[in-house]
JSON list of C-alpha atoms in Angstrom, two decimals:
[
{"chain": "A", "resi": 27, "resn": "UNK", "atom": "CA", "xyz": [5.42, 31.36, 45.72]},
{"chain": "A", "resi": 28, "resn": "UNK", "atom": "CA", "xyz": [6.63, 31.29, 49.30]},
{"chain": "A", "resi": 29, "resn": "UNK", "atom": "CA", "xyz": [9.69, 33.46, 49.98]},
{"chain": "A", "resi": 30, "resn": "UNK", "atom": "CA", "xyz": [11.66, 32.83, 53.15]},
{"chain": "A", "resi": 31, "resn": "UNK", "atom": "CA", "xyz": [14.49, 35.16, 54.19]},
{"chain": "A", "resi": 32, "resn": "UNK", "atom": "CA", "xyz": [16.90, 34.53, 57.06]},
{"chain": "A", "resi": 33, "resn": "UNK", "atom": "CA", "xyz": [19.16, 37.35, 58.26]},
{"chain": "A", "resi": 34, "resn": "UNK", "atom": "CA", "xyz": [21.89, 36.82, 60.82]},
{"chain": "A", "resi": 35, "resn": "UNK", "atom": "CA", "xyz": [24.16, 39.51, 62.24]},
{"chain": "A", "resi": 36, "resn": "UNK", "atom": "CA", "xyz": [26.42, 37.86, 64.79]},
{"chain": "A", "resi": 37, "resn": "UNK", "atom": "CA", "xyz": [23.84, 36.35, 67.19]},
{"chain": "A", "resi": 38, "resn": "UNK", "atom": "CA", "xyz": [20.91, 38.58, 66.20]},
{"chain": "A", "resi": 39, "resn": "UNK", "atom": "CA", "xyz": [18.46, 36.74, 63.98]},
{"chain": "A", "resi": 40, "resn": "UNK", "atom": "CA", "xyz": [15.62, 37.89, 61.74]},
{"chain": "A", "resi": 41, "resn": "UNK", "atom": "CA", "xyz": [13.45, 35.48, 59.78]},
{"chain": "A", "resi": 42, "resn": "UNK", "atom": "CA", "xyz": [10.43, 36.07, 57.57]},
{"chain": "A", "resi": 43, "resn": "UNK", "atom": "CA", "xyz": [8.21, 33.90, 55.40]},
{"chain": "A", "resi": 44, "resn": "UNK", "atom": "CA", "xyz": [5.50, 35.25, 53.14]},
{"chain": "A", "resi": 45, "resn": "UNK", "atom": "CA", "xyz": [3.25, 34.02, 50.42]},
{"chain": "A", "resi": 46, "resn": "UNK", "atom": "CA", "xyz": [1.56, 30.81, 49.38]},
{"chain": "A", "resi": 47, "resn": "UNK", "atom": "CA", "xyz": [3.06, 28.05, 47.26]},
{"chain": "A", "resi": 48, "resn": "UNK", "atom": "CA", "xyz": [-0.01, 27.56, 45.04]},
{"chain": "A", "resi": 49, "resn": "UNK", "atom": "CA", "xyz": [1.21, 24.02, 44.38]},
{"chain": "A", "resi": 50, "resn": "UNK", "atom": "CA", "xyz": [-2.35, 22.75, 44.84]},
{"chain": "A", "resi": 51, "resn": "UNK", "atom": "CA", "xyz": [-5.72, 24.06, 46.02]},
{"chain": "A", "resi": 52, "resn": "UNK", "atom": "CA", "xyz": [-6.08, 25.44, 49.53]},
{"chain": "A", "resi": 53, "resn": "UNK", "atom": "CA", "xyz": [-6.16, 22.60, 52.06]},
{"chain": "A", "resi": 54, "resn": "UNK", "atom": "CA", "xyz": [-4.33, 20.21, 49.70]},
{"chain": "A", "resi": 55, "resn": "UNK", "atom": "CA", "xyz": [-1.13, 22.12, 49.15]},
{"chain": "A", "resi": 56, "resn": "UNK", "atom": "CA", "xyz": [1.69, 19.84, 50.34]},
{"chain": "A", "resi": 57, "resn": "UNK", "atom": "CA", "xyz": [4.38, 22.52, 49.89]},
{"chain": "A", "resi": 58, "resn": "UNK", "atom": "CA", "xyz": [2.51, 25.01, 52.11]},
{"chain": "A", "resi": 59, "resn": "UNK", "atom": "CA", "xyz": [1.85, 22.26, 54.62]},
{"chain": "A", "resi": 60, "resn": "UNK", "atom": "CA", "xyz": [5.49, 21.19, 54.73]},
{"chain": "A", "resi": 61, "resn": "UNK", "atom": "CA", "xyz": [6.80, 24.75, 55.05]},
{"chain": "A", "resi": 62, "resn": "UNK", "atom": "CA", "xyz": [4.28, 25.56, 57.80]},
{"chain": "A", "resi": 63, "resn": "UNK", "atom": "CA", "xyz": [5.14, 22.39, 59.71]},
{"chain": "A", "resi": 64, "resn": "UNK", "atom": "CA", "xyz": [8.88, 23.05, 59.54]},
{"chain": "A", "resi": 65, "resn": "UNK", "atom": "CA", "xyz": [8.52, 26.66, 60.65]},
{"chain": "A", "resi": 66, "resn": "UNK", "atom": "CA", "xyz": [6.00, 26.08, 63.47]},
{"chain": "A", "resi": 67, "resn": "UNK", "atom": "CA", "xyz": [7.85, 22.98, 64.68]},
{"chain": "A", "resi": 68, "resn": "UNK", "atom": "CA", "xyz": [11.10, 24.93, 64.73]},
{"chain": "A", "resi": 69, "resn": "UNK", "atom": "CA", "xyz": [9.58, 27.87, 66.57]},
{"chain": "A", "resi": 70, "resn": "UNK", "atom": "CA", "xyz": [8.15, 25.45, 69.14]},
{"chain": "A", "resi": 71, "resn": "UNK", "atom": "CA", "xyz": [11.70, 24.15, 69.71]},
{"chain": "A", "resi": 72, "resn": "UNK", "atom": "CA", "xyz": [13.12, 27.56, 70.63]},
{"chain": "A", "resi": 73, "resn": "UNK", "atom": "CA", "xyz": [14.69, 27.57, 74.06]},
{"chain": "A", "resi": 74, "resn": "UNK", "atom": "CA", "xyz": [14.18, 31.28, 74.77]},
{"chain": "A", "resi": 75, "resn": "UNK", "atom": "CA", "xyz": [10.89, 32.20, 73.04]},
{"chain": "A", "resi": 76, "resn": "UNK", "atom": "CA", "xyz": [10.61, 35.36, 75.16]},
{"chain": "A", "resi": 77, "resn": "UNK", "atom": "CA", "xyz": [13.74, 36.78, 73.53]},
{"chain": "A", "resi": 78, "resn": "UNK", "atom": "CA", "xyz": [11.98, 36.90, 70.12]},
{"chain": "A", "resi": 79, "resn": "UNK", "atom": "CA", "xyz": [9.15, 38.92, 68.63]},
{"chain": "A", "resi": 80, "resn": "UNK", "atom": "CA", "xyz": [7.07, 36.36, 66.71]},
{"chain": "A", "resi": 81, "resn": "UNK", "atom": "CA", "xyz": [4.19, 37.31, 64.39]},
{"chain": "A", "resi": 82, "resn": "UNK", "atom": "CA", "xyz": [2.19, 34.62, 62.61]},
{"chain": "A", "resi": 83, "resn": "UNK", "atom": "CA", "xyz": [-0.83, 34.84, 60.33]},
{"chain": "A", "resi": 84, "resn": "UNK", "atom": "CA", "xyz": [-1.96, 33.03, 57.21]},
{"chain": "A", "resi": 85, "resn": "UNK", "atom": "CA", "xyz": [0.82, 33.14, 54.65]},
{"chain": "A", "resi": 86, "resn": "UNK", "atom": "CA", "xyz": [3.08, 35.25, 56.87]},
{"chain": "A", "resi": 87, "resn": "UNK", "atom": "CA", "xyz": [5.62, 34.66, 59.64]},
{"chain": "A", "resi": 88, "resn": "UNK", "atom": "CA", "xyz": [8.02, 37.24, 61.04]},
{"chain": "A", "resi": 89, "resn": "UNK", "atom": "CA", "xyz": [10.54, 36.48, 63.78]},
{"chain": "A", "resi": 90, "resn": "UNK", "atom": "CA", "xyz": [13.16, 38.82, 65.20]},
{"chain": "A", "resi": 91, "resn": "UNK", "atom": "CA", "xyz": [15.49, 38.35, 68.15]},
{"chain": "A", "resi": 92, "resn": "UNK", "atom": "CA", "xyz": [15.46, 41.09, 70.77]},
{"chain": "A", "resi": 93, "resn": "UNK", "atom": "CA", "xyz": [18.82, 40.00, 72.21]},
{"chain": "A", "resi": 94, "resn": "UNK", "atom": "CA", "xyz": [21.64, 37.70, 71.11]},
{"chain": "A", "resi": 95, "resn": "UNK", "atom": "CA", "xyz": [20.21, 34.26, 70.38]},
{"chain": "A", "resi": 96, "resn": "UNK", "atom": "CA", "xyz": [21.48, 31.29, 72.36]},
{"chain": "A", "resi": 97, "resn": "UNK", "atom": "CA", "xyz": [23.56, 28.64, 70.59]},
{"chain": "A", "resi": 98, "resn": "UNK", "atom": "CA", "xyz": [20.57, 26.31, 70.87]},
{"chain": "A", "resi": 99, "resn": "UNK", "atom": "CA", "xyz": [18.26, 28.79, 69.14]},
{"chain": "A", "resi": 100, "resn": "UNK", "atom": "CA", "xyz": [20.81, 29.52, 66.41]},
{"chain": "A", "resi": 101, "resn": "UNK", "atom": "CA", "xyz": [20.94, 25.77, 65.70]},
{"chain": "A", "resi": 102, "resn": "UNK", "atom": "CA", "xyz": [17.13, 25.68, 65.55]},
{"chain": "A", "resi": 103, "resn": "UNK", "atom": "CA", "xyz": [17.10, 28.45, 62.92]},
{"chain": "A", "resi": 104, "resn": "UNK", "atom": "CA", "xyz": [19.88, 26.78, 60.94]},
{"chain": "A", "resi": 105, "resn": "UNK", "atom": "CA", "xyz": [17.88, 23.53, 61.02]},
{"chain": "A", "resi": 106, "resn": "UNK", "atom": "CA", "xyz": [14.75, 25.30, 59.75]},
{"chain": "A", "resi": 107, "resn": "UNK", "atom": "CA", "xyz": [16.87, 26.78, 56.96]},
{"chain": "A", "resi": 108, "resn": "UNK", "atom": "CA", "xyz": [18.36, 23.41, 55.94]},
{"chain": "A", "resi": 109, "resn": "UNK", "atom": "CA", "xyz": [14.96, 21.71, 55.94]},
{"chain": "A", "resi": 110, "resn": "UNK", "atom": "CA", "xyz": [13.43, 24.45, 53.78]},
{"chain": "A", "resi": 111, "resn": "UNK", "atom": "CA", "xyz": [16.41, 24.41, 51.38]},
{"chain": "A", "resi": 112, "resn": "UNK", "atom": "CA", "xyz": [15.86, 20.67, 50.96]},
{"chain": "A", "resi": 113, "resn": "UNK", "atom": "CA", "xyz": [12.29, 21.31, 49.81]},
{"chain": "A", "resi": 114, "resn": "UNK", "atom": "CA", "xyz": [13.44, 24.17, 47.58]},
{"chain": "A", "resi": 115, "resn": "UNK", "atom": "CA", "xyz": [15.84, 21.83, 45.74]},
{"chain": "A", "resi": 116, "resn": "UNK", "atom": "CA", "xyz": [12.90, 19.95, 44.22]},
{"chain": "A", "resi": 117, "resn": "UNK", "atom": "CA", "xyz": [10.20, 22.64, 44.28]},
{"chain": "A", "resi": 118, "resn": "UNK", "atom": "CA", "xyz": [12.00, 25.90, 43.44]},
{"chain": "A", "resi": 119, "resn": "UNK", "atom": "CA", "xyz": [8.99, 27.08, 41.43]},
{"chain": "A", "resi": 120, "resn": "UNK", "atom": "CA", "xyz": [7.03, 27.22, 44.71]},
{"chain": "A", "resi": 121, "resn": "UNK", "atom": "CA", "xyz": [9.61, 28.05, 47.38]},
{"chain": "A", "resi": 122, "resn": "UNK", "atom": "CA", "xyz": [12.56, 30.46, 47.52]},
{"chain": "A", "resi": 123, "resn": "UNK", "atom": "CA", "xyz": [14.86, 30.39, 50.57]},
{"chain": "A", "resi": 124, "resn": "UNK", "atom": "CA", "xyz": [17.52, 33.07, 51.12]},
{"chain": "A", "resi": 125, "resn": "UNK", "atom": "CA", "xyz": [20.21, 33.41, 53.82]},
{"chain": "A", "resi": 126, "resn": "UNK", "atom": "CA", "xyz": [21.79, 36.84, 54.37]},
{"chain": "A", "resi": 127, "resn": "UNK", "atom": "CA", "xyz": [24.57, 37.70, 56.76]}
]
């Protein structure tokens, strides 16, 4: 299962994703592919990438803001969250998405 946790404290943001969906064999797993595409696409849309520490490796993503995130970047993270929650609605056995304030 993939577990994704978003934490927001005012304009400071922390986001982590870990695990594999195991929906299908490696290279054919549509859930992993969708989650990866949403996360990487969202991170590519960040306006101020230098204001985040971003760590990415297979089955793991960790993002933390160093300073208050811009309104644009907050919207990007909220969009990532909404997209992942949409997948979770139909595939909750493979993806868990949590938002903490």
